[in-house]
Every structure is written in structure tokens, then in C-alpha cells.
mmCIF file of C-alpha atoms in Angstrom:
data_model
loop_
_atom_site.group_PDB
_atom_site.id
_atom_site.type_symbol
_atom_site.label_atom_id
_atom_site.label_comp_id
_atom_site.label_asym_id
_atom_site.label_seq_id
_atom_site.Cartn_x
_atom_site.Cartn_y
_atom_site.Cartn_z
ATOM 1 C CA MET A 1 116.528 130.933 198.384
ATOM 2 C CA LEU A 2 115.936 134.516 199.595
ATOM 3 C CA ASP A 3 117.344 137.110 197.303
ATOM 4 C CA ARG A 4 115.144 140.305 197.627
ATOM 5 C CA GLU A 5 117.503 142.457 195.395
ATOM 6 C CA GLY A 6 120.814 141.058 196.229
ATOM 7 C CA SER A 7 123.094 140.641 199.273
ATOM 8 C CA ILE A 8 123.124 143.009 202.262
ATOM 9 C CA ALA A 9 126.793 143.557 201.795
ATOM 10 C CA ASP A 10 125.978 145.178 198.334
ATOM 11 C CA TRP A 11 123.271 147.470 199.553
ATOM 12 C CA THR A 12 124.077 151.091 200.163
ATOM 13 C CA VAL A 13 123.452 152.223 203.768
ATOM 14 C CA SER A 14 120.305 154.115 202.609
ATOM 15 C CA GLN A 15 118.909 150.905 200.998
ATOM 16 C CA LEU A 16 119.768 148.965 204.098
ATOM 17 C CA VAL A 17 117.909 151.419 206.390
ATOM 18 C CA GLU A 18 114.954 151.538 204.087
ATOM 19 C CA ARG A 19 114.752 147.747 203.661
ATOM 20 C CA MET A 20 115.083 147.068 207.377
ATOM 21 C CA ARG A 21 111.818 148.821 207.862
ATOM 22 C CA ARG A 22 110.035 146.478 205.409
ATOM 23 C CA PRO A 23 109.076 142.987 206.480
ATOM 24 C CA ARG A 24 109.593 141.500 202.915
ATOM 25 C CA TYR A 25 113.293 141.923 203.140
ATOM 26 C CA ARG A 26 113.619 139.801 206.422
ATOM 27 C CA CYS A 27 116.114 142.162 208.032
ATOM 28 C CA GLY A 28 115.293 142.110 211.614
ATOM 29 C CA GLY A 29 117.180 142.158 214.860
ATOM 30 C CA GLY A 30 119.376 139.287 213.765
ATOM 31 C CA VAL A 31 120.588 141.229 210.770
ATOM 32 C CA ALA A 32 121.151 144.357 212.908
ATOM 33 C CA ALA A 33 123.300 142.182 215.247
ATOM 34 C CA CYS A 34 125.433 141.008 212.488
ATOM 35 C CA LEU A 35 125.862 144.554 211.129
ATOM 36 C CA SER A 36 126.775 145.929 214.530
ATOM 37 C CA ILE A 37 129.524 143.180 214.752
ATOM 38 C CA ALA A 38 130.892 144.008 211.284
ATOM 39 C CA GLN A 39 130.907 147.698 212.076
ATOM 40 C CA ALA A 40 132.709 146.928 215.500
ATOM 41 C CA ALA A 41 135.199 144.819 213.597
ATOM 42 C CA ALA A 42 135.921 147.507 211.210
ATOM 43 C CA LEU A 43 136.527 150.205 213.961
ATOM 44 C CA THR A 44 138.718 147.819 215.815
ATOM 45 C CA ASP A 45 140.805 147.384 212.607
ATOM 46 C CA LEU A 46 140.979 151.284 212.413
ATOM 47 C CA VAL A 47 142.372 151.486 215.980
ATOM 48 C CA ARG A 48 144.740 148.494 215.193
ATOM 49 C CA ARG A 49 146.143 150.566 212.401
ATOM 50 C CA ALA A 50 146.492 153.475 214.607
ATOM 51 C CA ALA A 51 148.224 151.363 217.199
ATOM 52 C CA LYS A 52 150.381 149.520 214.595
ATOM 53 C CA GLN A 53 153.728 150.947 216.009
ATOM 54 C CA GLN A 54 152.901 149.809 219.527
ATOM 55 C CA LEU A 55 151.995 146.220 218.342
ATOM 56 C CA PRO A 56 154.691 143.507 217.492
ATOM 57 C CA ARG A 57 154.443 143.077 213.754
ATOM 58 C CA GLU A 58 153.272 139.474 213.832
ATOM 59 C CA VAL A 59 150.457 140.332 216.361
ATOM 60 C CA ALA A 60 149.380 143.176 214.276
ATOM 61 C CA ASP A 61 149.392 141.073 211.170
ATOM 62 C CA THR A 62 147.389 138.270 212.844
ATOM 63 C CA LEU A 63 144.937 140.784 214.453
ATOM 64 C CA ALA A 64 144.424 142.229 210.894
ATOM 65 C CA GLU A 65 143.481 138.907 209.429
ATOM 66 C CA ASP A 66 141.293 138.067 212.344
ATOM 67 C CA LEU A 67 139.381 141.203 212.274
ATOM 68 C CA GLU A 68 139.026 140.907 208.449
ATOM 69 C CA ARG A 69 137.594 137.448 208.842
ATOM 70 C CA ILE A 70 135.172 138.584 211.410
ATOM 71 C CA ALA A 71 133.880 141.433 209.350
ATOM 72 C CA VAL A 72 133.362 139.319 206.388
ATOM 73 C CA SER A 73 131.856 136.512 208.452
ATOM 74 C CA ALA A 74 129.392 138.915 210.062
ATOM 75 C CA LEU A 75 128.160 140.223 206.651
ATOM 76 C CA ALA A 76 127.704 136.508 205.488
ATOM 77 C CA GLN A 77 125.928 135.749 208.886
ATOM 78 C CA ALA A 78 123.413 138.499 208.035
ATOM 79 C CA GLU A 79 122.411 136.663 204.977
ATOM 80 C CA ARG A 80 122.139 133.368 206.799
ATOM 81 C CA ASP A 81 119.935 135.185 209.415
ATOM 82 C CA ARG A 82 117.581 136.512 206.697
ATOM 83 C CA GLU A 83 117.308 132.997 205.295
ATOM 84 C CA ALA A 84 116.634 131.488 208.759
ATOM 85 C CA LEU A 85 114.067 134.037 209.364
ATOM 86 C CA ASP A 86 112.436 133.624 205.971
ATOM 87 C CA GLY A 87 112.330 129.875 206.242
ATOM 88 C CA LEU A 88 110.758 130.032 209.712
ATOM 89 C CA LEU A 89 108.056 132.549 208.686
ATOM 90 C CA ARG A 90 107.199 130.523 205.513
ATOM 91 C CA THR A 91 107.054 127.329 207.516
ATOM 92 C CA LEU A 92 104.978 128.807 210.294
ATOM 93 C CA ARG A 93 102.406 130.093 207.615
ATOM 94 C CA LEU A 94 101.917 126.385 206.416
ATOM 95 C CA ASP A 95 101.667 124.708 209.709
ATOM 96 C CA GLN A 96 102.902 125.843 213.116
ATOM 97 C CA GLY A 97 102.913 122.374 214.676
ATOM 98 C CA SER A 98 104.648 120.520 211.875
ATOM 99 C CA PRO A 99 108.037 118.993 212.460
ATOM 100 C CA SER A 100 109.531 121.204 209.828
ATOM 101 C CA ALA A 101 108.332 124.287 211.876
ATOM 102 C CA ALA A 102 110.473 122.943 214.881
ATOM 103 C CA VAL A 103 113.509 122.566 212.451
ATOM 104 C CA ALA A 104 112.982 126.032 211.203
ATOM 105 C CA ALA A 105 112.603 127.453 214.658
ATOM 106 C CA GLU A 106 115.776 125.585 215.793
ATOM 107 C CA ARG A 107 117.739 127.165 212.957
ATOM 108 C CA ALA A 108 116.263 130.550 213.603
ATOM 109 C CA SER A 109 117.717 130.216 217.171
ATOM 110 C CA ALA A 110 121.051 128.601 216.167
ATOM 111 C CA VAL A 111 122.051 131.176 213.658
ATOM 112 C CA PRO A 112 121.865 134.039 216.122
ATOM 113 C CA LEU A 113 123.796 131.956 218.742
ATOM 114 C CA GLU A 114 126.458 131.759 215.956
ATOM 115 C CA THR A 115 126.243 135.596 215.677
ATOM 116 C CA ALA A 116 126.735 136.003 219.370
ATOM 117 C CA ASP A 117 129.770 133.632 219.160
ATOM 118 C CA LEU A 118 131.329 135.719 216.451
ATOM 119 C CA GLY A 119 130.796 138.780 218.608
ATOM 120 C CA LEU A 120 132.391 137.169 221.609
ATOM 121 C CA ALA A 121 135.303 136.356 219.522
ATOM 122 C CA LEU A 122 135.494 140.036 218.519
ATOM 123 C CA ALA A 123 135.107 141.067 222.084
ATOM 124 C CA ALA A 124 138.263 139.234 223.026
ATOM 125 C CA LEU A 125 140.190 140.883 220.143
ATOM 126 C CA ILE A 126 138.995 144.325 221.140
ATOM 127 C CA ARG A 127 140.303 143.499 224.669
ATOM 128 C CA SER A 128 143.749 142.594 223.188
ATOM 129 C CA VAL A 129 143.974 145.999 221.420
ATOM 130 C CA LEU A 130 142.957 148.039 224.464
ATOM 131 C CA PRO A 131 146.315 148.326 226.040
ATOM 132 C CA HIS A 132 148.013 149.568 222.849
ATOM 133 C CA THR A 133 145.324 152.046 221.928
ATOM 134 C CA PRO A 134 146.647 155.596 221.330
ATOM 135 C CA PRO A 135 144.638 158.178 223.249
ATOM 136 C CA PHE A 136 143.285 159.792 220.029
ATOM 137 C CA ALA A 137 141.783 156.433 219.076
ATOM 138 C CA ALA A 138 140.409 155.444 222.350
ATOM 139 C CA SER A 139 136.950 156.698 221.559
ATOM 140 C CA ASP A 140 136.818 154.542 218.447
ATOM 141 C CA LEU A 141 137.736 151.423 220.480
ATOM 142 C CA GLU A 142 134.977 152.363 222.999
ATOM 143 C CA ALA A 143 132.596 152.692 220.103
ATOM 144 C CA ALA A 144 133.662 149.271 218.849
ATOM 145 C CA GLN A 145 133.046 147.684 222.266
ATOM 146 C CA ALA A 146 129.564 149.235 222.423
ATOM 147 C CA LEU A 147 128.643 147.996 218.955
ATOM 148 C CA CYS A 148 130.085 144.614 219.684
ATOM 149 C CA ARG A 149 128.150 144.365 223.020
ATOM 150 C CA ALA A 150 124.943 145.618 221.327
ATOM 151 C CA GLY A 151 125.484 142.977 218.488
ATOM 152 C CA ILE A 152 125.898 140.232 220.903
ATOM 153 C CA GLU A 153 122.872 141.279 223.083
ATOM 154 C CA ALA A 154 120.731 141.464 219.868
ATOM 155 C CA ALA A 155 121.753 138.086 218.774
ATOM 156 C CA LEU A 156 120.959 136.542 222.073
ATOM 157 C CA ALA A 157 117.559 138.256 222.204
ATOM 158 C CA MET A 158 116.734 136.788 218.558
ATOM 159 C CA ALA A 159 117.763 133.332 219.662
ATOM 160 C CA ARG A 160 115.619 133.656 222.793
ATOM 161 C CA ALA A 161 112.654 134.739 220.548
ATOM 162 C CA ASN A 162 112.154 131.368 219.036
ATOM 163 C CA LEU A 163 112.309 129.201 222.029
ATOM 164 C CA PRO A 164 108.623 129.046 222.545
ATOM 165 C CA LEU A 165 108.296 127.344 219.199
ATOM 166 C CA LEU A 166 110.564 124.509 220.335
ATOM 167 C CA SER A 167 109.867 121.531 222.522
ATOM 168 C CA PRO A 168 110.434 122.362 226.140
ATOM 169 C CA GLU A 169 113.415 120.075 226.386
ATOM 170 C CA ARG A 170 115.069 121.527 223.367
ATOM 171 C CA ALA A 171 114.128 125.051 224.441
ATOM 172 C CA GLU A 172 115.745 124.406 227.913
ATOM 173 C CA VAL A 173 119.131 123.330 226.279
ATOM 174 C CA LEU A 174 119.166 126.395 224.021
ATOM 175 C CA GLN A 175 118.162 128.675 226.956
ATOM 176 C CA ARG A 176 121.326 127.346 228.790
ATOM 177 C CA GLU A 177 123.396 128.195 225.746
ATOM 178 C CA ILE A 178 122.007 131.645 225.828
ATOM 179 C CA PHE A 179 122.877 132.062 229.452
ATOM 180 C CA GLN A 180 126.350 130.680 228.897
ATOM 181 C CA ARG A 181 127.012 133.241 226.285
ATOM 182 C CA ARG A 182 125.556 135.984 228.248
ATOM 183 C CA GLY A 183 128.026 134.997 231.097
ATOM 184 C CA ARG A 184 130.898 135.219 228.781
ATOM 185 C CA LEU A 185 129.661 138.578 227.543
ATOM 186 C CA SER A 186 129.658 139.777 231.417
ATOM 187 C CA GLU A 187 133.141 138.554 231.714
ATOM 188 C CA HIS A 188 134.374 140.577 228.734
ATOM 189 C CA ALA A 189 132.521 143.659 230.240
ATOM 190 C CA GLN A 190 134.234 143.200 233.558
ATOM 191 C CA ALA A 191 137.730 142.805 232.020
#
């Protein structure tokens, strides 16, 4: 199991930035995608708090729980992404053509697809807050939307990066899943 000095959630921001520059920590684009989504969830919760008086209490409470769950899940997802990347790189060093390399490549594509799904769930929550956003918090929600969109785009790029390591049939299935999520992202952008 990958440790490399603890969990990303426990690192300081300075440590995170420094460690993202170093290959040994396995903090690539997938981790960046997760962190963008966690930040977007936090900003959305900030706006939810500012809009609390405009939201029905049960809606505000449910929204708070959902945003907390997404933020925590995104940080946990960052660790899963590190582990998937580490497993893929270790397997590829041993034998690129082995069945275990295909399994590792599949996981290295599946984990970022899960990240994209988390981001898409957040995008829907952001849209639900939009009509209740006080003017002074609108820029925070706009920043949350941008971070969420960037996280989803980064996650889809990471999923796509591993497709050449898969069988053509499996790569085609995953490519369709990537396109499907990209379509859902476009729908959120237009709404």
C-alpha cells in the first residue's frame, strides 16, 4: 500500500504543492481533479451558508450533508487515485503485456471516472444553490463551478490516458463512458 508520508488530507498546502512536483508521491492529474472537486464543494458550502436564510431549512440541511459527503469523498478519492497510479506504474515496470497490467490500467481508468461522477453530482448541487445565491457570494459560487468543471475535465483526461493500455474492445467501452460523462458536463454548463 502506498503511504509516502501519510494521507493527502493531512498534508499542508505547501507539502501538497511540493509533493505534486515529485513523481514518488504519485500525485498527478487525478489527484488534482479530486482536490478541485473538494475545493468546489467547500466553496459551495460557503455559499450555502450565506444563502441559508433563502433556503428552506430541510433543503439547507440536506445540502450541507451532501456537500460534506462530496468533500470527504473527494479527498478519499485522491488517495485511491494515488494507489491506482502507483499500482499501474509498478505493474508496467514488471511487464507491460501481462494480464495484471491490463487490470491495473483498467483501475487507473475507472478511478478517475468515479472522480468525474463525484464532480457531476457536485455540479448538480451547485446548480441548486445558484438561484438562492446572495450577490456578495456569487463570485464564490462561480469559482466553485469553475473548479468543479476543471476537476471533471481533469478526471476525464486521466481516464482517457490509460485507454491505449487496454484491449481495443474494453478501451471502446470506456471511451463511450468518458463521452457520456462529457455530455453530462456540457448539460450542466448550458443549464
